[in-house]
Amino acid sequence: MIAAAQDTIPPDWRTVLADELDQPYFHTLLDFVQRERASHPVYPAASQTFAALHCTSFEAVRVLVLGQDPYHGEGQAHGLSFSVRPQVPPPPSLVNIFKELHNDLGCPIPGHGYLGAWAEQGVLLLNAVLTVRAGQAASHRGQGWERFTDAIIRALDRRPRPVVFVLWGNYARAKRALIEHQHHGIIDAPHPSPLSARRGFFGSRPFSRINAALAERDEPPVDWCLPAL
């Protein structure tokens, strides 16, 4: 079963992360998640655990938006940070992201919370923890996912093509220590959650700042305005 779980990681990312996938902690992690799925509802579905890596290949990544762990409500998480499935009402943090997007770039607030159009443009929507037990926020933290996703950040940091790292909130900001090469960009701000959005997320204009950082690195802008579904 562990080998089958590893096989759900796309081939390009498996190559980049080959050393990590051979580490004992990763096998222990996958065994933990398998046992959790056997006894509890776990989000996202097993087939979508590595959806962020499927939606955005290693070489295609231009922006990384780092979340913490998946939404723990039924039907919400599908493997992309901050995103929810079509037809699922956007959670409060995503509502605040859309408000800031509208104020920053004038994009209409969409009638859905599915961010796949961003991923298709090279925006890696990565959570630091990739699974969660239903109804129990942060329940899969400290099991090894953080080491795995730190390895993703480090791999992108080593890559010659620049990346703009988007770090919202203190948890994400702590990952700045993993970004060592100066050719990358870093955009940080308070988290968009209702608890902190008014402490500096609102008014931070992250989307225009990301596109400005991309332009400085001769990268085309991201079209942040989401299409209707």
CSV table of C-alpha atoms in Angstrom, one decimal:
chain,number,residue,atom,x,y,z
A,1,MET,CA,0.0,0.0,0.0
A,2,ILE,CA,2.9,2.4,0.8
A,3,ALA,CA,4.4,1.8,-2.7
A,4,ALA,CA,1.0,2.4,-4.2
A,5,ALA,CA,0.7,5.7,-2.3
A,6,GLN,CA,4.1,6.8,-3.5
A,7,ASP,CA,3.0,6.0,-7.1
A,8,THR,CA,0.3,8.7,-6.8
A,9,ILE,CA,3.1,11.3,-6.7
A,10,PRO,CA,3.7,12.5,-10.3
A,11,PRO,CA,6.9,11.2,-12.0
A,12,ASP,CA,8.6,14.6,-12.2
A,13,TRP,CA,8.1,15.3,-8.5
A,14,ARG,CA,9.1,11.7,-7.6
A,15,THR,CA,12.4,12.3,-9.3
A,16,VAL,CA,13.0,15.6,-7.5
A,17,LEU,CA,12.0,14.1,-4.2
A,18,ALA,CA,13.5,10.6,-4.6
A,19,ASP,CA,15.8,10.8,-1.6
A,20,GLU,CA,13.0,12.0,0.6
A,21,LEU,CA,10.7,9.1,-0.5
A,22,ASP,CA,13.3,6.6,0.6
A,23,GLN,CA,13.5,8.0,4.1
A,24,PRO,CA,12.1,5.8,6.9
A,25,TYR,CA,9.9,8.7,8.2
A,26,PHE,CA,8.1,8.9,4.9
A,27,HIS,CA,7.1,5.3,5.1
A,28,THR,CA,6.0,5.7,8.7
A,29,LEU,CA,4.0,8.8,7.6
A,30,LEU,CA,2.2,6.9,4.9
A,31,ASP,CA,1.5,4.0,7.2
A,32,PHE,CA,0.0,6.5,9.7
A,33,VAL,CA,-2.3,8.0,7.1
A,34,GLN,CA,-3.4,4.5,5.9
A,35,ARG,CA,-4.3,3.6,9.5
A,36,GLU,CA,-6.2,6.8,9.9
A,37,ARG,CA,-8.2,6.3,6.7
A,38,ALA,CA,-9.1,2.8,7.9
A,39,SER,CA,-10.7,4.1,11.1
A,40,HIS,CA,-11.8,7.7,10.4
A,41,PRO,CA,-12.9,9.9,7.6
A,42,VAL,CA,-9.7,11.7,6.3
A,43,TYR,CA,-9.5,14.6,3.9
A,44,PRO,CA,-8.8,15.0,1.1
A,45,ALA,CA,-9.5,11.7,-0.6
A,46,ALA,CA,-6.5,9.4,-1.0
A,47,SER,CA,-6.5,10.1,-4.8
A,48,GLN,CA,-6.1,13.8,-4.1
A,49,THR,CA,-3.5,13.8,-1.4
A,50,PHE,CA,-0.8,15.0,-3.9
A,51,ALA,CA,-3.2,17.0,-6.1
A,52,ALA,CA,-1.1,20.1,-5.8
A,53,LEU,CA,1.8,18.3,-7.4
A,54,HIS,CA,-0.4,16.9,-10.2
A,55,CYS,CA,-1.8,20.3,-11.0
A,56,THR,CA,1.5,22.1,-11.2
A,57,SER,CA,4.7,20.3,-12.4
A,58,PHE,CA,8.0,21.0,-10.8
A,59,GLU,CA,9.4,22.9,-13.7
A,60,ALA,CA,6.1,24.9,-14.2
A,61,VAL,CA,6.1,26.4,-10.6
A,62,ARG,CA,6.4,30.1,-10.7
A,63,VAL,CA,4.5,31.0,-7.4
A,64,LEU,CA,4.1,28.9,-4.3
A,65,VAL,CA,1.2,29.8,-2.0
A,66,LEU,CA,1.7,27.9,1.3
A,67,GLY,CA,-1.2,26.9,3.5
A,68,GLN,CA,-1.2,25.0,6.8
A,69,ASP,CA,-3.4,21.9,6.6
A,70,PRO,CA,-6.4,20.9,4.6
A,71,TYR,CA,-9.9,22.1,5.4
A,72,HIS,CA,-11.5,19.6,7.8
A,73,GLY,CA,-15.1,20.0,6.8
A,74,GLU,CA,-16.9,17.4,4.7
A,75,GLY,CA,-16.4,17.9,0.9
A,76,GLN,CA,-14.1,20.9,1.2
A,77,ALA,CA,-10.5,19.8,0.8
A,78,HIS,CA,-9.3,18.5,-2.6
A,79,GLY,CA,-5.6,18.8,-2.3
A,80,LEU,CA,-5.0,22.5,-3.2
A,81,SER,CA,-4.3,25.0,-0.4
A,82,PHE,CA,-7.1,27.4,0.3
A,83,SER,CA,-9.2,26.0,-2.6
A,84,VAL,CA,-12.5,24.1,-2.3
A,85,ARG,CA,-14.3,21.9,-4.7
A,86,PRO,CA,-16.7,23.6,-7.1
A,87,GLN,CA,-20.2,24.1,-5.6
A,88,VAL,CA,-18.7,24.2,-2.1
A,89,PRO,CA,-19.1,27.6,-0.4
A,90,PRO,CA,-15.8,29.3,0.1
A,91,PRO,CA,-14.6,29.2,3.8
A,92,PRO,CA,-13.9,32.5,5.6
A,93,SER,CA,-10.2,32.7,4.8
A,94,LEU,CA,-10.9,32.2,1.1
A,95,VAL,CA,-13.7,34.8,1.3
A,96,ASN,CA,-11.1,37.2,2.6
A,97,ILE,CA,-8.6,36.3,-0.1
A,98,PHE,CA,-11.3,37.1,-2.7
A,99,LYS,CA,-12.1,40.5,-1.0
A,100,GLU,CA,-8.4,41.4,-1.1
A,101,LEU,CA,-8.1,40.2,-4.7
A,102,HIS,CA,-11.0,42.4,-5.7
A,103,ASN,CA,-9.6,45.5,-3.9
A,104,ASP,CA,-6.1,44.8,-5.2
A,105,LEU,CA,-6.8,44.0,-8.9
A,106,GLY,CA,-10.5,44.6,-9.3
A,107,CYS,CA,-11.2,41.0,-10.1
A,108,PRO,CA,-14.9,40.1,-9.6
A,109,ILE,CA,-15.5,38.0,-6.5
A,110,PRO,CA,-16.2,34.6,-8.0
A,111,GLY,CA,-19.2,32.5,-7.3
A,112,HIS,CA,-17.1,29.5,-6.3
A,113,GLY,CA,-13.9,28.7,-4.4
A,114,TYR,CA,-12.1,26.5,-6.9
A,115,LEU,CA,-8.5,27.7,-7.5
A,116,GLY,CA,-7.5,25.3,-10.2
A,117,ALA,CA,-7.1,28.1,-12.8
A,118,TRP,CA,-4.3,29.5,-10.6
A,119,ALA,CA,-2.6,26.1,-10.4
A,120,GLU,CA,-2.7,25.8,-14.2
A,121,GLN,CA,-0.7,29.0,-14.5
A,122,GLY,CA,2.2,27.7,-12.3
A,123,VAL,CA,0.8,28.6,-8.9
A,124,LEU,CA,1.7,25.7,-6.6
A,125,LEU,CA,-1.1,25.6,-3.9
A,126,LEU,CA,0.7,23.6,-1.3
A,127,ASN,CA,-0.3,22.9,2.3
A,128,ALA,CA,2.4,22.1,4.8
A,129,VAL,CA,0.4,19.2,6.0
A,130,LEU,CA,-1.4,17.2,3.3
A,131,THR,CA,-4.1,15.3,5.3
A,132,VAL,CA,-6.4,15.8,8.2
A,133,ARG,CA,-8.9,13.8,10.2
A,134,ALA,CA,-12.5,15.0,9.6
A,135,GLY,CA,-13.6,17.7,12.0
A,136,GLN,CA,-10.3,17.9,13.8
A,137,ALA,CA,-8.1,20.7,12.6
A,138,ALA,CA,-4.3,20.1,12.7
A,139,SER,CA,-4.9,16.4,13.7
A,140,HIS,CA,-2.2,15.2,11.3
A,141,ARG,CA,0.5,17.7,12.2
A,142,GLY,CA,3.7,16.4,13.5
A,143,GLN,CA,3.5,13.1,11.7
A,144,GLY,CA,6.0,13.9,9.0
A,145,TRP,CA,4.2,15.9,6.4
A,146,GLU,CA,6.0,19.0,7.4
A,147,ARG,CA,9.4,17.4,6.6
A,148,PHE,CA,8.1,16.3,3.2
A,149,THR,CA,6.7,19.7,2.2
A,150,ASP,CA,9.8,21.4,3.6
A,151,ALA,CA,11.7,19.2,1.1
A,152,ILE,CA,9.5,20.6,-1.7
A,153,ILE,CA,10.3,24.1,-0.7
A,154,ARG,CA,14.0,23.4,-0.6
A,155,ALA,CA,13.9,21.7,-4.0
A,156,LEU,CA,12.2,24.8,-5.5
A,157,ASP,CA,14.8,27.0,-3.7
A,158,ARG,CA,17.6,25.1,-5.4
A,159,ARG,CA,16.0,25.5,-8.8
A,160,PRO,CA,17.6,28.1,-11.1
A,161,ARG,CA,14.2,29.3,-12.4
A,162,PRO,CA,12.9,31.8,-9.8
A,163,VAL,CA,9.9,31.3,-7.7
A,164,VAL,CA,7.8,33.8,-5.7
A,165,PHE,CA,7.1,32.3,-2.3
A,166,VAL,CA,3.8,33.6,-0.7
A,167,LEU,CA,3.9,33.2,3.1
A,168,TRP,CA,0.7,34.3,4.9
A,169,GLY,CA,0.7,34.1,8.7
A,170,ASN,CA,3.4,33.3,11.2
A,171,TYR,CA,3.4,29.6,10.5
A,172,ALA,CA,4.1,30.2,6.8
A,173,ARG,CA,6.6,33.0,7.5
A,174,ALA,CA,8.7,30.6,9.5
A,175,LYS,CA,9.4,28.8,6.3
A,176,ARG,CA,11.4,31.8,5.1
A,177,ALA,CA,14.5,30.1,6.7
A,178,LEU,CA,14.2,27.4,4.0
A,179,ILE,CA,14.6,29.9,1.2
A,180,GLU,CA,18.3,30.6,0.8
A,181,HIS,CA,18.8,31.8,-2.8
A,182,GLN,CA,18.5,35.4,-3.6
A,183,HIS,CA,17.0,35.1,-7.1
A,184,HIS,CA,13.6,34.1,-5.6
A,185,GLY,CA,11.0,36.5,-4.4
A,186,ILE,CA,9.1,36.4,-1.0
A,187,ILE,CA,5.7,38.0,-0.4
A,188,ASP,CA,4.5,37.8,3.2
A,189,ALA,CA,1.5,39.2,5.1
A,190,PRO,CA,-0.7,38.2,8.0
A,191,HIS,CA,-3.0,35.2,7.4
A,192,PRO,CA,-6.3,35.8,5.6
A,193,SER,CA,-8.3,34.1,8.4
A,194,PRO,CA,-11.0,36.2,10.1
A,195,LEU,CA,-8.7,36.3,13.2
A,196,SER,CA,-5.9,38.2,11.5
A,197,ALA,CA,-7.1,39.6,8.2
A,198,ARG,CA,-7.7,43.0,9.6
A,199,ARG,CA,-4.2,43.0,11.2
A,200,GLY,CA,-2.5,43.5,7.8
A,201,PHE,CA,-3.7,41.0,5.3
A,202,PHE,CA,-6.3,43.5,4.0
A,203,GLY,CA,-4.5,46.2,2.2
A,204,SER,CA,-1.3,44.1,1.6
A,205,ARG,CA,-2.0,43.8,-2.1
A,206,PRO,CA,-0.4,40.4,-2.5
A,207,PHE,CA,-1.5,39.7,-6.0
A,208,SER,CA,-0.2,42.9,-7.6
A,209,ARG,CA,3.0,42.4,-5.6
A,210,ILE,CA,3.4,38.8,-6.8
A,211,ASN,CA,3.0,39.9,-10.4
A,212,ALA,CA,5.5,42.7,-9.9
A,213,ALA,CA,8.0,40.2,-8.5
A,214,LEU,CA,7.4,37.9,-11.5
A,215,ALA,CA,8.0,40.8,-13.9
A,216,GLU,CA,11.3,41.6,-12.1
A,217,ARG,CA,12.3,38.0,-12.9
A,218,ASP,CA,11.2,38.2,-16.6
A,219,GLU,CA,8.2,36.0,-15.9
A,220,PRO,CA,4.7,36.7,-17.2
A,221,PRO,CA,2.0,37.7,-14.8
A,222,VAL,CA,-0.6,35.4,-13.3
A,223,ASP,CA,-4.2,36.1,-14.3
A,224,TRP,CA,-5.7,36.0,-10.8
A,225,CYS,CA,-9.3,36.7,-12.0
A,226,LEU,CA,-11.0,33.3,-11.7
A,227,PRO,CA,-13.3,32.2,-14.6
A,228,ALA,CA,-16.9,31.3,-13.9
A,229,LEU,CA,-17.6,27.6,-13.6
